Short mmCIF file of C-alpha atoms in Angstrom, two decimals:
data_model
loop_
_atom_site.label_atom_id
_atom_site.label_comp_id
_atom_site.label_asym_id
_atom_site.label_seq_id
_atom_site.Cartn_x
_atom_site.Cartn_y
_atom_site.Cartn_z
CA MET A 212 -77.00 -31.99 -95.61
CA SER A 213 -74.95 -29.02 -93.54
CA TYR A 214 -77.13 -26.08 -92.21
CA PRO A 215 -76.28 -22.27 -91.60
CA VAL A 216 -75.30 -21.47 -88.34
CA ASP A 217 -75.59 -17.54 -86.94
CA PRO A 218 -74.26 -17.50 -83.51
CA LEU A 219 -76.19 -14.68 -82.78
CA ARG A 220 -79.49 -16.39 -83.49
CA ALA A 221 -81.03 -19.74 -82.55
CA LEU A 222 -80.37 -22.35 -84.71
CA PRO A 223 -82.60 -22.87 -88.33
CA MET A 224 -85.32 -25.58 -87.98
CA MET A 225 -83.55 -27.99 -90.59
CA ALA A 226 -80.25 -28.13 -87.92
CA TYR A 227 -83.17 -31.03 -86.24
CA ARG A 228 -83.75 -32.80 -89.41
CA ALA A 229 -82.94 -36.10 -90.46
CA ALA A 230 -80.93 -34.75 -93.51
CA THR A 231 -78.13 -33.17 -91.04
CA ALA A 232 -77.41 -36.81 -89.14
CA PRO A 233 -74.55 -38.00 -91.50
CA VAL A 234 -72.10 -34.60 -91.90
CA GLU A 235 -72.67 -34.12 -87.82
CA ASP A 236 -71.49 -37.86 -87.17
CA GLU A 237 -68.76 -37.10 -89.56
CA TRP A 238 -67.45 -33.74 -88.28
CA ILE A 239 -68.71 -33.44 -84.66
CA TRP A 240 -68.65 -36.53 -83.41
CA ARG A 241 -65.73 -38.13 -84.86
CA ASP A 242 -63.86 -35.29 -84.48
CA ALA A 243 -64.38 -33.43 -81.66
CA TRP A 244 -63.42 -34.44 -78.28
CA VAL A 245 -66.51 -36.42 -76.84
CA PHE A 246 -67.33 -37.40 -72.98
CA VAL A 247 -67.92 -41.21 -72.77
CA GLY A 248 -67.81 -41.62 -69.36
CA THR A 249 -65.61 -41.09 -65.59
CA ALA A 250 -62.40 -42.40 -64.38
CA ASP A 251 -63.91 -44.13 -61.56
CA GLU A 252 -65.48 -46.32 -64.23
CA VAL A 253 -61.76 -47.76 -65.73
CA ALA A 254 -60.13 -47.03 -61.97
CA GLU A 255 -58.16 -50.85 -62.06
CA PRO A 256 -56.39 -52.16 -64.73
CA GLY A 257 -58.58 -54.51 -66.88
CA ARG A 258 -61.56 -52.53 -66.12
CA PHE A 259 -63.50 -51.01 -69.68
CA ILE A 260 -66.77 -49.59 -70.68
CA THR A 261 -68.15 -49.83 -74.12
CA THR A 262 -69.51 -46.53 -76.08
CA THR A 263 -70.27 -45.12 -79.33
CA VAL A 264 -68.55 -41.96 -80.83
CA GLY A 265 -69.76 -41.16 -83.98
CA GLY A 266 -71.86 -44.67 -84.47
CA GLN A 267 -68.36 -46.36 -84.13
CA PRO A 268 -68.28 -48.88 -81.38
CA VAL A 269 -65.63 -47.98 -78.50
CA ILE A 270 -63.87 -50.00 -75.85
CA VAL A 271 -62.90 -47.45 -73.40
CA LEU A 272 -60.27 -49.47 -70.71
CA ARG A 273 -57.59 -49.19 -68.03
CA ARG A 274 -54.93 -51.11 -69.23
CA GLN A 275 -52.78 -53.66 -67.31
CA ASP A 276 -49.77 -50.85 -68.16
CA GLY A 277 -52.32 -48.29 -65.95
CA GLU A 278 -52.81 -46.49 -69.74
CA LEU A 279 -56.19 -45.16 -69.92
CA ALA A 280 -56.82 -46.00 -73.41
CA ALA A 281 -59.73 -46.12 -76.16
CA MET A 282 -59.93 -48.81 -79.41
CA SER A 283 -62.94 -50.29 -81.56
CA ASN A 284 -65.24 -52.94 -80.22
CA LEU A 285 -65.66 -54.01 -83.68
CA CYS A 286 -63.61 -57.46 -84.29
CA ALA A 287 -61.13 -57.15 -87.30
CA HIS A 288 -62.24 -60.68 -88.81
CA ARG A 289 -66.00 -59.57 -89.94
CA GLY A 290 -67.15 -56.98 -87.75
CA THR A 291 -68.66 -58.48 -84.65
CA LEU A 292 -69.22 -56.30 -81.75
CA LEU A 293 -66.42 -57.51 -78.82
CA ALA A 294 -67.81 -56.30 -75.72
CA ASP A 295 -70.49 -55.48 -73.83
CA GLY A 296 -69.53 -53.05 -70.95
CA PRO A 297 -68.57 -52.50 -68.57
CA GLY A 298 -66.74 -55.59 -67.53
CA THR A 299 -63.29 -56.55 -66.17
CA THR A 300 -60.41 -58.36 -68.42
CA LYS A 301 -56.97 -58.79 -69.40
CA ARG A 302 -57.80 -59.74 -73.20
CA PHE A 303 -61.07 -59.28 -75.52
CA GLN A 304 -62.61 -62.65 -77.52
CA CYS A 305 -64.66 -62.32 -80.19
CA PRO A 306 -68.13 -64.03 -79.45
CA TYR A 307 -68.42 -65.06 -83.43
CA HIS A 308 -64.90 -67.04 -83.80
CA ALA A 309 -63.13 -66.33 -80.79
CA TRP A 310 -60.42 -63.84 -82.58
CA THR A 311 -58.60 -62.49 -79.24
CA TYR A 312 -57.05 -59.59 -78.83
CA ALA A 313 -54.77 -58.08 -76.29
CA ASP A 314 -55.71 -54.83 -74.45
CA ASP A 315 -53.62 -53.00 -77.04
CA GLY A 316 -55.51 -54.03 -79.73
CA GLN A 317 -52.82 -56.67 -80.93
CA LEU A 318 -54.22 -59.73 -82.25
CA LEU A 319 -53.49 -62.76 -80.28
CA ALA A 320 -55.23 -65.65 -81.53
CA VAL A 321 -56.86 -67.07 -84.62
CA PRO A 322 -58.46 -70.66 -83.98
CA HIS A 323 -58.15 -73.14 -86.33
CA ALA A 324 -56.06 -71.16 -88.78
CA GLN A 325 -52.53 -71.52 -89.74
CA ARG A 326 -50.46 -68.27 -88.42
CA SER A 327 -49.44 -67.54 -92.25
CA ASP A 328 -53.05 -67.53 -92.88
CA VAL A 329 -53.74 -64.43 -91.27
CA ASP A 330 -51.25 -61.42 -91.08
CA ARG A 331 -51.57 -60.18 -87.66
CA ALA A 332 -50.40 -57.09 -87.84
CA THR A 333 -52.80 -55.75 -90.53
CA HIS A 334 -55.56 -57.17 -88.37
CA CYS A 335 -55.19 -55.32 -85.00
CA LEU A 336 -57.87 -53.34 -83.11
CA PRO A 337 -57.59 -49.32 -84.51
CA THR A 338 -56.58 -47.18 -81.01
CA TYR A 339 -58.62 -43.81 -80.43
CA ARG A 340 -57.34 -40.72 -78.72
CA ALA A 341 -58.62 -40.98 -74.76
CA GLU A 342 -57.80 -38.22 -72.25
CA LEU A 343 -58.65 -37.54 -69.04
CA TRP A 344 -59.81 -34.15 -67.77
CA HIS A 345 -60.32 -34.02 -64.15
CA GLY A 346 -62.21 -37.01 -63.47
CA LEU A 347 -64.01 -37.07 -66.96
CA ILE A 348 -62.83 -39.15 -69.98
CA PHE A 349 -62.75 -38.07 -73.33
CA VAL A 350 -62.55 -39.58 -76.70
CA SER A 351 -61.94 -38.75 -80.15
CA LEU A 352 -61.53 -40.48 -83.38
CA GLY A 353 -59.84 -37.21 -85.09
CA ASP A 354 -56.68 -34.89 -84.82
CA GLY A 355 -56.10 -31.83 -83.45
CA PRO A 356 -55.52 -30.15 -80.01
CA THR A 357 -55.52 -32.08 -76.34
CA VAL A 358 -58.46 -31.69 -74.45
CA ALA A 359 -56.04 -29.84 -72.09
CA GLU A 360 -55.04 -27.39 -74.33
CA ARG A 361 -58.71 -27.02 -75.44
CA LEU A 362 -59.82 -26.34 -71.84
CA THR A 363 -57.05 -24.38 -70.72
CA HIS A 364 -59.48 -21.50 -69.84
CA LEU A 365 -61.57 -23.33 -67.94
CA GLU A 366 -58.81 -24.97 -65.59
CA SER A 367 -59.42 -22.56 -62.82
CA THR A 368 -62.43 -23.41 -62.57
CA ALA A 369 -62.39 -27.45 -62.13
CA LEU A 370 -59.10 -26.28 -59.51
CA ASP A 371 -61.46 -24.20 -57.58
CA ALA A 372 -64.03 -26.88 -57.15
CA ASP A 373 -61.79 -29.73 -56.72
CA MET A 374 -63.21 -31.95 -59.22
CA ALA A 375 -60.61 -34.54 -59.98
CA SER A 376 -61.04 -35.19 -56.20
CA LEU A 377 -64.47 -36.25 -56.60
CA HIS A 378 -66.12 -39.93 -56.30
CA HIS A 379 -68.21 -40.54 -59.43
CA TRP A 380 -71.57 -42.60 -57.97
CA THR A 381 -71.06 -45.06 -61.35
CA ALA A 382 -74.05 -47.38 -60.05
CA HIS A 383 -76.38 -44.36 -59.47
CA ARG A 384 -76.82 -43.48 -63.00
CA GLY A 385 -79.95 -42.26 -64.60
CA HIS A 386 -80.40 -43.51 -68.34
CA ASP A 387 -83.88 -41.86 -70.38
CA GLU A 388 -84.61 -41.49 -73.92
CA TRP A 389 -85.79 -38.19 -75.61
CA SER A 390 -87.53 -37.92 -78.39
CA CYS A 391 -85.65 -34.52 -79.61
CA ASN A 392 -82.51 -34.18 -81.40
CA TRP A 393 -79.18 -33.82 -79.45
CA LYS A 394 -78.91 -30.12 -79.82
CA LEU A 395 -82.20 -29.26 -78.29
CA ALA A 396 -80.92 -31.35 -75.32
CA ILE A 397 -77.55 -29.98 -74.76
CA THR A 398 -78.39 -26.66 -75.43
CA ASN A 399 -81.34 -26.77 -72.94
CA ALA A 400 -78.99 -28.20 -70.06
CA MET A 401 -76.23 -25.36 -70.86
CA GLU A 402 -78.21 -22.18 -70.46
CA SER A 403 -80.13 -20.96 -67.41
CA TYR A 404 -82.59 -18.73 -69.32
CA HIS A 405 -85.40 -20.87 -69.20
CA LEU A 406 -85.58 -21.98 -65.23
CA PHE A 407 -88.03 -19.36 -64.24
CA HIS A 408 -90.41 -20.46 -66.59
CA VAL A 409 -89.89 -24.24 -67.44
CA HIS A 410 -88.84 -24.92 -63.70
CA PRO A 411 -90.90 -22.48 -61.52
CA GLU A 412 -90.95 -24.82 -58.74
CA THR A 413 -88.12 -26.93 -59.27
CA LEU A 414 -85.12 -24.95 -59.91
CA GLU A 415 -85.72 -21.57 -59.67
CA PRO A 416 -86.46 -20.93 -56.13
CA TYR A 417 -83.09 -22.41 -55.60
CA THR A 418 -81.33 -21.06 -58.50
CA PRO A 419 -82.78 -18.32 -59.87
CA THR A 420 -82.76 -16.98 -63.40
CA ALA A 421 -82.07 -13.30 -62.69
CA ASP A 422 -79.11 -14.50 -60.53
CA ALA A 423 -77.52 -16.60 -63.73
CA TYR A 424 -74.26 -14.81 -65.21
CA TYR A 425 -71.44 -15.69 -67.38
CA VAL A 426 -68.06 -16.30 -66.51
CA VAL A 427 -65.48 -17.20 -69.38
CA GLY A 428 -66.09 -19.20 -72.70
CA ASN A 429 -65.32 -19.99 -75.98
CA ALA A 430 -66.12 -22.84 -78.84
CA ASP A 431 -64.55 -25.42 -76.80
CA GLY A 432 -66.54 -25.04 -73.42
CA THR A 433 -68.18 -22.36 -71.00
CA ALA A 434 -68.03 -21.75 -67.42
CA THR A 435 -71.36 -19.93 -66.23
CA GLY A 436 -72.98 -19.17 -62.66
CA GLY A 437 -75.24 -18.58 -60.26
CA ARG A 438 -76.18 -17.55 -57.05
CA SER A 439 -77.81 -20.45 -54.66
CA THR A 440 -80.35 -19.67 -52.20
CA ARG A 441 -79.47 -22.71 -49.63
CA ARG A 442 -77.80 -21.27 -46.87
CA ASN A 443 -74.44 -21.16 -46.37
CA GLU A 444 -74.08 -22.50 -50.03
CA PRO A 445 -71.39 -20.94 -52.67
CA ASP A 446 -72.67 -19.99 -56.06
CA TYR A 447 -72.81 -22.93 -58.49
CA ARG A 448 -70.69 -22.92 -61.39
CA LEU A 449 -72.12 -24.47 -64.91
CA LEU A 450 -69.55 -26.26 -67.16
CA SER A 451 -70.69 -26.39 -70.70
CA LEU A 452 -68.15 -28.93 -72.89
CA PRO A 453 -69.89 -29.25 -76.40
CA PRO A 454 -71.06 -31.68 -78.30
CA ASN A 455 -72.26 -33.62 -75.38
CA PHE A 456 -71.29 -32.71 -71.22
CA VAL A 457 -73.06 -30.15 -69.08
CA GLY A 458 -71.83 -30.09 -64.99
CA VAL A 459 -72.91 -28.31 -62.27
CA LEU A 460 -70.44 -27.82 -59.66
CA THR A 461 -72.32 -27.03 -56.33
CA GLY A 462 -70.55 -26.85 -53.11
CA ASP A 463 -68.82 -30.71 -52.81
CA SER A 464 -70.52 -32.03 -55.89
CA LEU A 465 -70.91 -32.24 -59.42
CA LEU A 466 -74.42 -33.43 -61.35
CA TRP A 467 -73.68 -33.61 -64.62
CA GLN A 468 -76.08 -34.61 -67.80
CA ALA A 469 -74.31 -36.01 -71.13
CA VAL A 470 -76.28 -36.55 -74.42
CA GLU A 471 -75.34 -39.49 -77.05
CA PRO A 472 -77.51 -39.19 -80.21
CA LEU A 473 -79.56 -42.27 -81.15
CA ALA A 474 -81.27 -41.04 -84.40
CA TRP A 475 -81.83 -37.39 -85.71
CA ASN A 476 -84.82 -37.16 -83.44
CA ARG A 477 -84.01 -39.43 -80.81
CA THR A 478 -81.16 -39.01 -78.03
CA ARG A 479 -80.27 -40.78 -74.93
CA VAL A 480 -79.78 -38.77 -72.03
CA ILE A 481 -77.38 -40.04 -69.28
CA THR A 482 -77.25 -38.50 -65.80
CA GLY A 483 -75.03 -39.08 -62.76
CA GLY A 484 -73.18 -37.11 -60.17
CA ALA A 485 -69.91 -36.89 -58.23
CA TYR A 486 -69.62 -36.29 -54.37
CA ARG A 487 -66.59 -36.13 -51.84
CA HIS A 488 -67.75 -39.23 -50.21
CA ARG A 489 -67.17 -42.67 -52.05
CA GLN A 490 -70.93 -44.24 -53.20
CA PRO A 491 -73.27 -46.23 -51.11
CA GLU A 492 -73.35 -49.69 -51.89
CA ASP A 493 -77.20 -50.10 -53.30
CA SER A 494 -77.69 -48.77 -56.65
CA ALA A 495 -80.73 -46.47 -57.37
CA GLY A 496 -82.49 -44.27 -60.27
CA LEU A 497 -81.78 -40.74 -60.64
CA SER A 498 -84.58 -39.80 -57.85
CA LYS A 499 -82.79 -41.72 -55.37
CA LEU A 500 -79.50 -40.44 -56.27
CA MET A 501 -80.18 -36.58 -55.45
CA GLY A 502 -82.24 -38.11 -52.56
CA LYS A 503 -79.37 -40.04 -51.08
CA ALA A 504 -76.81 -36.67 -52.10
CA ALA A 505 -79.23 -34.34 -50.63
CA ASN A 506 -79.07 -35.95 -47.20
CA ALA A 507 -75.60 -36.30 -47.69
CA LEU A 508 -75.03 -32.53 -48.50
CA GLY A 509 -77.37 -31.01 -46.40
CA SER A 510 -79.34 -30.07 -49.43
CA PHE A 511 -81.71 -30.34 -51.48
CA VAL A 512 -82.13 -31.23 -55.53
CA PRO A 513 -85.37 -31.65 -57.08
CA ASP A 514 -85.93 -33.66 -60.21
CA PHE A 515 -86.62 -31.24 -62.68
CA LEU A 516 -85.49 -33.68 -65.74
CA PRO A 517 -89.06 -34.40 -66.77
CA GLU A 518 -89.87 -30.88 -67.15
CA ASP A 519 -86.67 -30.53 -69.45
CA LYS A 520 -87.89 -33.41 -71.15
CA THR A 521 -90.96 -32.43 -72.25
CA ILE A 522 -90.23 -28.61 -73.45
CA CYS A 523 -87.10 -30.67 -75.53
CA GLU A 524 -89.64 -32.90 -76.89
CA ARG A 525 -92.04 -30.04 -77.74
CA GLY A 526 -89.36 -28.65 -79.72
CA GLN A 527 -88.41 -31.18 -81.47
CA ILE A 528 -92.46 -31.65 -82.59
CA ALA A 529 -91.85 -27.65 -84.17
CA ALA A 530 -89.03 -28.68 -86.10
CA THR A 531 -91.07 -29.80 -88.85
CA GLY A 532 -92.31 -26.09 -89.31
CA ASP A 533 -90.98 -23.29 -91.19
CA PHE A 534 -88.92 -20.53 -88.63
CA ASP A 535 -86.83 -17.52 -88.99
CA PRO A 536 -84.27 -18.21 -86.15
CA GLY A 537 -84.74 -15.23 -83.64
CA THR A 538 -81.89 -13.26 -81.60
CA LEU A 539 -80.33 -15.00 -78.60
CA VAL A 540 -80.29 -12.48 -75.68
CA PRO A 541 -77.52 -11.66 -73.50
CA MET A 542 -78.47 -14.64 -70.91
CA GLU A 543 -77.82 -17.17 -73.69
CA HIS A 544 -74.31 -16.35 -74.53
CA VAL A 545 -73.29 -19.52 -73.94
CA VAL A 546 -75.93 -20.99 -76.71
CA SER A 547 -73.63 -18.62 -78.96
CA ASP A 548 -70.42 -20.17 -77.76
CA PHE A 549 -71.90 -23.71 -78.86
CA HIS A 550 -73.08 -22.20 -82.20
CA HIS A 551 -69.46 -21.05 -82.33
CA PHE A 552 -68.21 -24.59 -82.24
CA LEU A 553 -71.27 -25.68 -84.85
CA ASN A 554 -69.79 -23.61 -86.93
CA ARG A 555 -65.96 -24.66 -86.96
CA GLN A 556 -66.55 -28.21 -86.98
CA LEU A 557 -69.27 -27.89 -89.75
CA HIS A 558 -68.20 -25.14 -91.77
CA GLY A 559 -64.33 -24.37 -90.92
CA VAL A 560 -65.18 -20.79 -89.48
CA PRO A 561 -62.56 -19.71 -87.16
CA ALA A 562 -63.71 -19.37 -83.23
CA PRO A 563 -63.60 -16.26 -81.65
CA PRO A 564 -61.06 -15.82 -78.85
CA VAL A 565 -62.05 -16.58 -74.77
CA ARG A 566 -64.38 -14.15 -73.86
CA THR A 567 -65.03 -13.21 -70.21
CA ALA A 568 -67.91 -11.88 -68.09
CA ALA A 569 -66.91 -8.23 -68.63
CA GLN A 570 -66.50 -8.80 -72.21
CA VAL A 571 -69.65 -10.61 -72.64
CA GLY A 572 -71.72 -8.14 -69.95
CA ILE A 573 -72.99 -10.72 -67.72
CA ALA A 574 -71.08 -10.45 -64.72
CA PRO A 575 -72.26 -11.84 -61.19
CA PRO A 576 -74.98 -9.49 -59.74
CA GLU A 577 -72.94 -7.34 -56.68
CA GLY A 578 -73.69 -7.90 -53.52
#
């Protein structure tokens, strides 16, 4: 079951209920470009990570020839999970019957069987599209334009911040499970309208709601921005890349949040950061990550995620009720862009062209 999407209004409550999950898996998570990790995680040949895209277990790896690739994480014999990542290997062997695959998905070995018993050409691992965009890895199980083509309008934002040169602190990831639908979590991360009321002490003093503005965007991704009150720190940029990535560019860092739906009312929230210098050797949680980053950058990044978790879970509790979706205010135009994404993926509605701050009417404040 799908749900109606009005880009100018909030989503109906049925968007956060169980019946919507199967259609979203097919038309959003399997068809769109999904953020799955960073280049630093698969920097050397043989390095791999494992993830799930639209319910499909996937291996993302750096092949021995240096190519970034993605393929099924299910053995072509009886569908057993092949690998648990991250890790390093030249080939993948099933833990059940030891069927062995090359890093391009080709079936290499079938123990205790004659070569004529199994057609190896028809038992290769399916491969998927994997692309790198300024240090971020995206995977799609569908067809369509490349990531670079989708995000052409955001290229200057990424280049201005020199995103590709940042080092992702892969040992310092935050992982949490929120009792809410994934759309509640990702739209909350996208918009700055709630900062003054949900984060009055953690974010509002440093990134005031009143100074947030639109830069450029469409259904494939949006750049917004805002003023930082920290001394000598430039305006931040917020990159929202549906369906599951939001990153905040502040000076020499990128703090990001990604979501992965675990069920219609449960979401895994992953947080990470990238910086000009390489990560320290010891591991730490998100709070320590922010503390280390603050010391290195000479700035302060408070831990605001518990407040976001609380408000998103509150929204999920309300999803059992009847609700006439309210109008989105101009400051929520990034949410409207996301709704255009949903409309295109779920209903085939063509998305509007790229819009700028001048067209939206939410430009940076003068001075």
